[in-house]
Amino acid sequence: MPAPVSFADYRTEARRRLPRFLFDYVDGGSYDEATLGRNVTDLAAIALRQRVLRDVSPVDPATELFGRTLAMPVALAPVGLAGMYHRRGETQAVRAAEAAGIPFCLSTVSVCALDEVAKAASQPFWFQLYMIRDRGFIRDLLQKAAALGCGALVFTVDMPVPGARYRDYRSGLAGASGFAGDLRRFAQAAMHPRWAWDVGLRGRPHHLGNVAPVLEGSTGLEDFFAWMRDNFDASATWADIDFIRQSWSGPLIIKGILDPDDARAAADAGADGIVVSNHGGRQLDGALSAARALPAVVDAIAGRLRVLADGGVRSGLDVVRMLALGADGVLIGRPWVYALASGGERGVARMLQVMEAEIRVAMALTGCTRIADIDQDILADRGEARVADRR
Ligand code: FNR
């Protein structure tokens, strides 16, 4: 079988390699998955102007974000449980991101803890925070991230409560606790012996490295969901940004903004950046796609902070589309997870090489030689940049 090259190829390969409960956990969204689907289709529908004879011999996709020069305007989004998709997956992904010259963002709910990832890394990576009730614990976590030299803090605000994801119930990841749940997942793992050996056995421990101290020895997946429900702090408000600032002085990026009013509030609260995101269609089904929400958010903050976006980016061409809609950079979630599941560190590195090449080609064919050249002028329909207002 030929090596995977496109997102669809990696997804097919990941489906083949992962037990069903894990593939569905990554692949799925909330409720009817309408927002998940629209993240992809709205972005793919953005048409670009093809330009010619503009000397695009040197194309440079490098950019600067939060004090660091990146080889391309892309970062690996925080994804929970990544250590379950390949052995010690977060350590493999951070190395692949470094090789590609872009940041890796470690999730609060990763398998590998901050220290383990820091050992694997040679450059600063980003850390993502969920607001947890135990503020003393958060303070310790932030201090640890700062001491390990994390380059930015990504504070995720679109999950005060977890969205309902039907697929997780159908697959046996959620709702099937105790022996029955273990048996179902064990049966699915047994049908994927390569995964069972590489991750299931050799990849242990499977506990959530960063939150293990507050999980008090519970390690099962059903404990994880119960812990999220009981410990994520739905009472958090904008005032908590002050609390975070007491323990974190580096760049602060607020992730999960879709609304222009919230974007202004993030700027007022002193954030350095935001991520326009609906959590990959995993939270409020029916929320706007990232591509539709982005232009109005960019208008609202009028250059006061850096704007990243995620949701539905499946290629380098999609990266250029998001930039044309006003983003300074993008995060990718499922693309790196499927590449990780398919081929570990090498899989992610290869996927990122292809993505960079695609960005270069899309830039050349739209007549852009630098990232700064990409703006709404390359949209075939300039109205797309105000698409959220029109519909
Ligand atoms: C996520 N996402 C996420 N976000 C976050 O801030 N912390 C987290 O722990 C997770 N966990 C997580 C797990 C899985 C399996 C997925 C697919 C996503 C959301 C993620 O950071 C990002 O916003 C989306 O994945 C972007 O959409 P695409 O690129 O997957 O379409």
Short mmCIF file of C-alpha atoms and ligand atoms in Angstrom, two decimals:
data_model
loop_
_atom_site.label_atom_id
_atom_site.label_comp_id
_atom_site.label_asym_id
_atom_site.label_seq_id
_atom_site.Cartn_x
_atom_site.Cartn_y
_atom_site.Cartn_z
CA MET A 1 0.00 0.00 0.00
CA PRO A 2 1.43 3.46 -0.87
CA ALA A 3 2.48 5.72 2.01
CA PRO A 4 -0.24 8.11 3.19
CA VAL A 5 0.03 11.63 1.81
CA SER A 6 -3.32 13.41 2.18
CA PHE A 7 -5.48 13.88 5.26
CA ALA A 8 -7.89 11.25 3.93
CA ASP A 9 -5.01 8.75 3.58
CA TYR A 10 -3.85 9.30 7.17
CA ARG A 11 -7.39 9.03 8.46
CA THR A 12 -7.91 5.71 6.66
CA GLU A 13 -4.63 4.38 8.04
CA ALA A 14 -5.46 5.57 11.58
CA ARG A 15 -8.85 3.86 11.40
CA ARG A 16 -7.10 0.63 10.42
CA ARG A 17 -4.56 0.86 13.25
CA LEU A 18 -6.56 2.15 16.23
CA PRO A 19 -9.12 0.31 18.33
CA ARG A 20 -12.56 1.63 17.49
CA PHE A 21 -13.09 3.47 20.79
CA LEU A 22 -9.94 5.54 20.16
CA PHE A 23 -10.52 6.25 16.48
CA ASP A 24 -14.09 7.37 17.20
CA TYR A 25 -12.94 9.53 20.10
CA VAL A 26 -10.67 11.48 17.74
CA ASP A 27 -12.86 11.44 14.67
CA GLY A 28 -16.12 12.37 16.29
CA GLY A 29 -17.81 15.58 17.33
CA SER A 30 -20.78 16.46 19.47
CA TYR A 31 -24.43 15.56 18.83
CA ASP A 32 -25.09 15.33 15.07
CA GLU A 33 -21.59 16.55 14.22
CA ALA A 34 -23.00 19.40 12.12
CA THR A 35 -20.37 21.92 13.23
CA LEU A 36 -17.64 19.34 12.77
CA GLY A 37 -18.74 18.85 9.17
CA ARG A 38 -19.13 22.58 8.49
CA ASN A 39 -15.62 23.31 9.79
CA VAL A 40 -14.37 21.31 6.81
CA THR A 41 -16.91 22.22 4.13
CA ASP A 42 -17.04 25.97 4.83
CA LEU A 43 -13.26 26.22 4.67
CA ALA A 44 -12.98 24.07 1.56
CA ALA A 45 -15.59 26.28 -0.15
CA ILE A 46 -13.37 29.37 0.09
CA ALA A 47 -12.20 30.07 -3.46
CA LEU A 48 -8.87 31.80 -4.08
CA ARG A 49 -7.75 34.07 -6.90
CA GLN A 50 -5.28 32.38 -9.21
CA ARG A 51 -2.59 34.95 -10.11
CA VAL A 52 0.16 34.61 -12.71
CA LEU A 53 3.49 36.12 -13.84
CA ARG A 54 4.34 37.74 -10.51
CA ASP A 55 7.85 36.32 -9.84
CA VAL A 56 7.14 33.76 -7.18
CA SER A 57 10.58 32.16 -7.45
CA PRO A 58 11.46 32.66 -3.77
CA VAL A 59 8.43 31.74 -1.62
CA ASP A 60 8.94 31.99 2.13
CA PRO A 61 6.26 30.52 4.44
CA ALA A 62 8.14 31.52 7.63
CA THR A 63 6.42 33.78 10.12
CA GLU A 64 6.80 35.19 13.60
CA LEU A 65 4.40 34.32 16.42
CA PHE A 66 4.76 35.13 20.12
CA GLY A 67 8.43 35.96 19.86
CA ARG A 68 9.49 32.96 17.85
CA THR A 69 10.18 32.50 14.15
CA LEU A 70 8.23 29.55 12.77
CA ALA A 71 8.99 27.71 9.55
CA MET A 72 5.28 28.06 8.68
CA PRO A 73 2.22 29.59 10.38
CA VAL A 74 1.08 26.30 11.91
CA ALA A 75 1.16 24.75 15.40
CA LEU A 76 0.05 21.33 16.65
CA ALA A 77 -3.20 21.84 18.59
CA PRO A 78 -3.55 20.45 22.10
CA VAL A 79 -5.15 17.02 21.88
CA GLY A 80 -5.99 14.97 24.95
CA LEU A 81 -4.86 11.35 25.34
CA ALA A 82 -2.35 11.64 22.48
CA GLY A 83 -0.16 9.06 24.18
CA MET A 84 -2.86 6.50 23.33
CA TYR A 85 -2.53 6.93 19.55
CA HIS A 86 1.12 5.88 19.41
CA ARG A 87 3.57 4.88 22.11
CA ARG A 88 4.23 7.91 24.39
CA GLY A 89 2.64 9.90 21.55
CA GLU A 90 3.20 13.39 22.92
CA THR A 91 6.97 12.87 23.01
CA GLN A 92 6.94 11.75 19.38
CA ALA A 93 4.78 14.66 18.26
CA VAL A 94 6.91 17.27 20.00
CA ARG A 95 10.01 15.99 18.20
CA ALA A 96 8.26 16.00 14.83
CA ALA A 97 7.04 19.56 15.42
CA GLU A 98 10.57 20.67 16.27
CA ALA A 99 11.93 19.07 13.11
CA ALA A 100 9.32 21.03 11.16
CA GLY A 101 10.19 24.27 12.97
CA ILE A 102 6.75 24.79 14.54
CA PRO A 103 5.35 24.67 18.11
CA PHE A 104 3.74 21.65 19.72
CA CYS A 105 1.03 22.35 22.30
CA LEU A 106 0.70 19.84 25.14
CA SER A 107 -2.83 19.25 26.48
CA THR A 108 -3.61 19.36 30.21
CA VAL A 109 -5.06 15.88 29.75
CA SER A 110 -2.08 14.32 27.98
CA VAL A 111 -0.73 10.87 28.76
CA CYS A 112 2.85 12.14 29.04
CA ALA A 113 3.41 14.75 31.73
CA LEU A 114 5.09 18.11 31.19
CA ASP A 115 8.46 16.79 32.44
CA GLU A 116 8.47 13.79 30.11
CA VAL A 117 7.72 16.00 27.10
CA ALA A 118 10.32 18.54 28.20
CA LYS A 119 12.92 15.76 28.28
CA ALA A 120 12.05 14.76 24.71
CA ALA A 121 12.06 18.37 23.49
CA SER A 122 15.00 20.64 22.81
CA GLN A 123 12.99 23.83 22.28
CA PRO A 124 10.11 25.50 24.14
CA PHE A 125 6.73 23.91 23.52
CA TRP A 126 3.32 25.37 24.43
CA PHE A 127 1.14 24.19 27.29
CA GLN A 128 -2.68 24.13 27.27
CA LEU A 129 -4.68 24.69 30.41
CA TYR A 130 -8.22 23.72 31.36
CA MET A 131 -9.64 25.55 34.37
CA ILE A 132 -9.88 23.03 37.17
CA ARG A 133 -11.61 23.70 40.50
CA ASP A 134 -8.48 23.13 42.56
CA ARG A 135 -6.69 26.46 42.05
CA GLY A 136 -3.68 25.40 44.10
CA PHE A 137 -3.18 22.56 41.64
CA ILE A 138 -3.46 24.96 38.68
CA ARG A 139 -0.91 27.27 40.27
CA ASP A 140 1.55 24.39 40.66
CA LEU A 141 0.96 23.28 37.07
CA LEU A 142 1.56 26.78 35.71
CA GLN A 143 4.69 27.18 37.77
CA LYS A 144 5.96 23.88 36.46
CA ALA A 145 5.21 24.89 32.86
CA ALA A 146 7.04 28.18 33.41
CA ALA A 147 10.03 26.45 35.04
CA LEU A 148 10.26 24.03 32.11
CA GLY A 149 10.39 26.99 29.72
CA CYS A 150 7.05 26.55 27.94
CA GLY A 151 6.82 29.20 25.22
CA ALA A 152 3.12 30.06 25.52
CA LEU A 153 0.10 29.18 27.62
CA VAL A 154 -3.05 28.24 25.73
CA PHE A 155 -6.02 28.66 28.05
CA THR A 156 -9.01 26.74 26.67
CA VAL A 157 -12.33 28.33 27.57
CA ASP A 158 -14.91 26.51 25.44
CA MET A 159 -15.24 23.48 27.72
CA PRO A 160 -16.84 24.53 31.01
CA VAL A 161 -18.66 21.22 30.63
CA PRO A 162 -17.83 18.44 28.15
CA GLY A 163 -20.04 18.28 25.04
CA ALA A 164 -22.15 15.18 24.53
CA ARG A 165 -20.45 12.94 22.02
CA TYR A 166 -22.71 10.13 20.90
CA ARG A 167 -19.92 8.20 19.22
CA ASP A 168 -18.13 7.73 22.54
CA TYR A 169 -21.23 6.06 23.95
CA ARG A 170 -21.61 3.84 20.90
CA SER A 171 -17.95 2.81 20.91
CA GLY A 172 -17.84 1.96 24.60
CA LEU A 173 -15.45 4.77 25.59
CA ALA A 174 -18.09 6.53 27.65
CA GLY A 175 -21.02 5.20 29.59
CA ALA A 176 -19.71 1.65 29.91
CA SER A 177 -17.88 1.59 33.19
CA GLY A 178 -16.42 -1.26 35.22
CA PHE A 179 -15.89 -4.74 33.88
CA ALA A 180 -18.33 -4.41 30.95
CA GLY A 181 -16.55 -1.32 29.65
CA ASP A 182 -13.10 -2.85 30.09
CA LEU A 183 -14.20 -5.97 28.26
CA ARG A 184 -15.58 -4.01 25.29
CA ARG A 185 -12.43 -1.96 24.94
CA PHE A 186 -10.24 -5.00 25.45
CA ALA A 187 -12.06 -6.80 22.62
CA GLN A 188 -11.53 -3.81 20.31
CA ALA A 189 -7.86 -3.63 21.26
CA ALA A 190 -7.41 -7.36 20.66
CA MET A 191 -8.53 -6.83 17.06
CA HIS A 192 -5.62 -4.39 16.61
CA PRO A 193 -2.64 -6.41 17.81
CA ARG A 194 -0.01 -3.93 16.60
CA TRP A 195 -1.62 -1.18 18.69
CA ALA A 196 -2.18 -3.56 21.61
CA TRP A 197 1.53 -4.44 21.66
CA ASP A 198 3.01 -1.02 20.87
CA VAL A 199 0.72 1.20 22.94
CA GLY A 200 -1.45 -1.07 25.05
CA LEU A 201 1.49 -2.97 26.56
CA ARG A 202 4.77 -1.19 25.81
CA GLY A 203 3.26 2.28 26.06
CA ARG A 204 2.29 2.09 29.70
CA PRO A 205 1.61 3.79 32.04
CA HIS A 206 -1.55 5.20 30.49
CA HIS A 207 -2.39 7.57 33.27
CA LEU A 208 -2.91 11.29 32.59
CA GLY A 209 0.53 12.52 33.50
CA ASN A 210 -0.29 16.12 34.42
CA VAL A 211 -3.40 15.46 36.46
CA ALA A 212 -2.36 12.15 38.02
CA PRO A 213 -1.82 13.88 41.40
CA VAL A 214 -5.49 14.92 41.57
CA LEU A 215 -6.83 11.71 40.05
CA GLU A 216 -5.69 10.01 43.24
CA GLY A 217 -4.55 6.75 41.76
CA SER A 218 -7.52 6.18 39.42
CA THR A 219 -6.28 5.46 35.94
CA GLY A 220 -9.18 3.93 33.97
CA LEU A 221 -10.68 5.87 31.08
CA GLU A 222 -14.07 6.01 32.76
CA ASP A 223 -12.40 7.66 35.75
CA PHE A 224 -11.01 10.25 33.35
CA PHE A 225 -14.44 11.32 32.09
CA ALA A 226 -15.91 11.29 35.58
CA TRP A 227 -12.99 13.38 36.79
CA MET A 228 -13.53 15.90 33.96
CA ARG A 229 -17.20 16.25 34.82
CA ASP A 230 -16.46 16.72 38.52
CA ASN A 231 -13.35 18.89 38.29
CA PHE A 232 -13.64 21.20 35.31
CA ASP A 233 -14.65 24.57 36.71
CA ALA A 234 -17.83 25.80 35.03
CA SER A 235 -17.83 28.85 37.33
CA ALA A 236 -14.72 30.36 35.67
CA THR A 237 -15.08 33.93 34.37
CA TRP A 238 -12.92 36.61 32.72
CA ALA A 239 -11.76 37.58 36.22
CA ASP A 240 -9.83 34.31 36.37
CA ILE A 241 -7.41 35.66 33.77
CA ASP A 242 -5.94 37.75 36.62
CA PHE A 243 -5.46 34.58 38.64
CA ILE A 244 -3.65 32.93 35.71
CA ARG A 245 -1.50 35.99 35.20
CA GLN A 246 -0.24 35.71 38.78
CA SER A 247 1.45 32.42 37.92
CA TRP A 248 2.15 32.91 34.23
CA SER A 249 3.96 35.89 32.76
CA GLY A 250 4.65 34.52 29.26
CA PRO A 251 2.43 34.80 26.18
CA LEU A 252 -1.21 33.96 26.99
CA ILE A 253 -3.47 32.66 24.23
CA ILE A 254 -7.19 32.18 24.91
CA LYS A 255 -8.57 29.26 22.90
CA GLY A 256 -12.20 28.70 22.02
CA ILE A 257 -13.35 32.17 20.96
CA LEU A 258 -16.02 32.33 18.24
CA ASP A 259 -17.85 35.52 19.09
CA PRO A 260 -16.64 39.10 18.38
CA ASP A 261 -17.74 40.28 21.86
CA ASP A 262 -15.70 37.52 23.51
CA ALA A 263 -12.74 38.43 21.30
CA ARG A 264 -12.91 42.03 22.55
CA ALA A 265 -13.16 40.75 26.12
CA ALA A 266 -10.03 38.64 25.57
CA ALA A 267 -8.16 41.71 24.34
CA ASP A 268 -9.45 43.77 27.31
CA ALA A 269 -8.32 41.00 29.68
CA GLY A 270 -4.78 41.39 28.37
CA ALA A 271 -4.43 38.20 26.33
CA ASP A 272 -1.65 38.14 23.75
CA GLY A 273 -3.60 35.99 21.35
CA ILE A 274 -6.77 34.02 20.77
CA VAL A 275 -7.65 30.86 18.93
CA VAL A 276 -10.87 31.13 16.97
CA SER A 277 -12.16 27.64 17.57
CA ASN A 278 -15.19 25.51 18.30
CA HIS A 279 -13.00 22.74 19.70
CA GLY A 280 -13.03 20.84 16.43
CA GLY A 281 -16.83 20.57 16.49
CA ARG A 282 -16.72 18.70 19.80
CA GLN A 283 -18.60 21.15 22.01
CA LEU A 284 -21.59 23.28 20.88
CA ASP A 285 -23.05 21.58 17.84
CA GLY A 286 -24.67 24.25 15.70
CA ALA A 287 -21.98 26.80 16.53
CA LEU A 288 -20.47 28.64 13.56
CA SER A 289 -17.63 26.96 11.74
CA ALA A 290 -14.23 28.49 12.41
CA ALA A 291 -13.99 29.78 8.83
CA ARG A 292 -17.33 31.59 9.13
CA ALA A 293 -16.65 33.00 12.58
CA LEU A 294 -13.13 34.22 11.84
CA PRO A 295 -13.65 37.39 9.72
CA ALA A 296 -16.00 39.06 12.22
CA VAL A 297 -13.63 38.24 15.09
CA VAL A 298 -10.66 39.69 13.17
CA ASP A 299 -12.68 42.87 12.51
CA ALA A 300 -13.65 43.15 16.16
CA ILE A 301 -10.16 42.98 17.63
CA ALA A 302 -8.65 45.26 14.99
CA GLY A 303 -5.04 44.15 15.46
CA ARG A 304 -5.04 44.30 19.28
CA LEU A 305 -3.82 40.70 19.58
CA ARG A 306 -2.68 37.81 17.40
CA VAL A 307 -5.43 35.65 15.97
CA LEU A 308 -5.00 31.93 15.44
CA ALA A 309 -7.78 29.70 14.12
CA ASP A 310 -8.49 26.00 14.02
CA GLY A 311 -11.12 23.56 12.86
CA GLY A 312 -11.24 21.85 9.49
CA VAL A 313 -7.71 22.63 8.29
CA ARG A 314 -6.79 19.56 6.29
CA SER A 315 -3.97 20.76 4.00
CA GLY A 316 -1.51 23.56 3.38
CA LEU A 317 -4.07 25.05 1.01
CA ASP A 318 -6.51 25.29 3.94
CA VAL A 319 -3.82 27.06 5.97
CA VAL A 320 -3.59 29.71 3.25
CA ARG A 321 -7.40 29.98 3.20
CA MET A 322 -7.51 30.66 6.97
CA LEU A 323 -4.80 33.29 6.58
CA ALA A 324 -6.74 34.93 3.75
CA LEU A 325 -9.74 35.12 6.11
CA GLY A 326 -7.60 37.05 8.59
CA ALA A 327 -5.77 34.53 10.81
CA ASP A 328 -2.10 35.05 11.72
CA GLY A 329 -1.64 31.31 12.09
CA VAL A 330 -3.55 28.04 12.43
CA LEU A 331 -3.64 25.05 14.73
CA ILE A 332 -4.20 21.57 13.40
CA GLY A 333 -5.75 18.81 15.53
CA ARG A 334 -6.91 15.65 13.78
CA PRO A 335 -4.32 15.90 10.97
CA TRP A 336 -1.41 15.36 13.36
CA VAL A 337 -3.23 12.76 15.44
CA TYR A 338 -3.97 10.60 12.40
CA ALA A 339 -0.38 10.99 11.18
CA LEU A 340 0.82 10.00 14.66
CA ALA A 341 -1.44 6.95 14.73
CA SER A 342 -0.25 6.00 11.24
CA GLY A 343 3.48 6.35 11.69
CA GLY A 344 4.52 7.89 15.00
CA GLU A 345 7.09 10.68 14.91
CA ARG A 346 8.01 9.96 11.29
CA GLY A 347 4.36 10.04 10.28
CA VAL A 348 3.85 13.49 11.83
CA ALA A 349 7.13 14.78 10.38
CA ARG A 350 6.18 13.57 6.91
CA MET A 351 2.68 15.05 7.15
CA LEU A 352 4.15 18.41 8.15
CA GLN A 353 6.65 18.34 5.25
CA VAL A 354 3.79 17.83 2.84
CA MET A 355 1.78 20.60 4.52
CA GLU A 356 4.67 23.03 4.18
CA ALA A 357 5.09 22.14 0.50
CA GLU A 358 1.35 22.68 -0.02
CA ILE A 359 1.56 26.12 1.60
CA ARG A 360 4.43 27.06 -0.72
CA VAL A 361 2.48 25.94 -3.78
CA ALA A 362 -0.71 27.73 -2.70
CA MET A 363 1.30 30.90 -2.05
CA ALA A 364 3.02 30.73 -5.44
CA LEU A 365 -0.25 30.17 -7.31
CA THR A 366 -1.98 33.06 -5.53
CA GLY A 367 0.99 35.33 -6.21
CA CYS A 368 2.23 35.59 -2.60
CA THR A 369 5.91 35.26 -1.76
CA ARG A 370 5.69 36.09 1.96
CA ILE A 371 3.11 35.21 4.62
CA ALA A 372 2.47 38.93 5.07
CA ASP A 373 1.24 39.06 1.45
CA ILE A 374 -1.66 36.73 2.24
CA ASP A 375 -4.79 38.75 2.97
CA GLN A 376 -8.37 39.07 1.78
CA ASP A 377 -7.08 40.31 -1.56
CA ILE A 378 -6.40 36.69 -2.55
CA LEU A 379 -10.03 35.68 -1.97
CA ALA A 380 -11.92 35.15 -5.22
CA ASP A 381 -14.98 36.56 -3.48
CA ARG A 382 -13.88 39.41 -1.22
CA GLY A 383 -17.25 39.07 0.49
CA GLU A 384 -15.98 35.75 1.95
CA ALA A 385 -14.03 37.83 4.43
CA ARG A 386 -17.35 39.05 5.78
CA VAL A 387 -19.07 35.73 5.30
CA ALA A 388 -20.17 35.50 8.93
CA ASP A 389 -22.05 38.80 8.70
CA ARG A 390 -23.79 37.98 5.45
CA ARG A 391 -25.40 34.67 6.33
C1 FNR B 1 -9.17 18.09 20.98
N1 FNR B 1 -9.10 19.44 21.29
C2 FNR B 1 -8.59 19.84 22.51
N2 FNR B 1 -8.45 21.15 22.79
C3 FNR B 1 -7.90 21.55 23.95
O1 FNR B 1 -7.77 22.75 24.17
N3 FNR B 1 -7.47 20.63 24.88
C4 FNR B 1 -7.60 19.29 24.67
O2 FNR B 1 -7.21 18.48 25.50
C5 FNR B 1 -8.20 18.86 23.46
N4 FNR B 1 -8.40 17.54 23.22
C6 FNR B 1 -8.83 17.13 21.97
C7 FNR B 1 -8.90 15.78 21.69
C8 FNR B 1 -9.26 15.36 20.43
C9 FNR B 1 -9.28 13.90 20.11
C10 FNR B 1 -9.55 16.31 19.41
C11 FNR B 1 -9.89 15.88 18.00
C12 FNR B 1 -9.51 17.65 19.70
C13 FNR B 1 -9.42 20.44 20.25
C14 FNR B 1 -8.20 20.76 19.41
O3 FNR B 1 -7.23 21.45 20.15
C15 FNR B 1 -8.54 21.62 18.18
O4 FNR B 1 -9.26 22.75 18.60
C16 FNR B 1 -9.35 20.86 17.13
O5 FNR B 1 -8.89 19.54 16.98
C17 FNR B 1 -9.24 21.58 15.79
O6 FNR B 1 -9.99 20.96 14.82
P1 FNR B 1 -9.38 19.92 13.74
O7 FNR B 1 -8.03 20.44 13.29
O8 FNR B 1 -9.26 18.61 14.45
O9 FNR B 1 -10.41 19.92 12.66
#
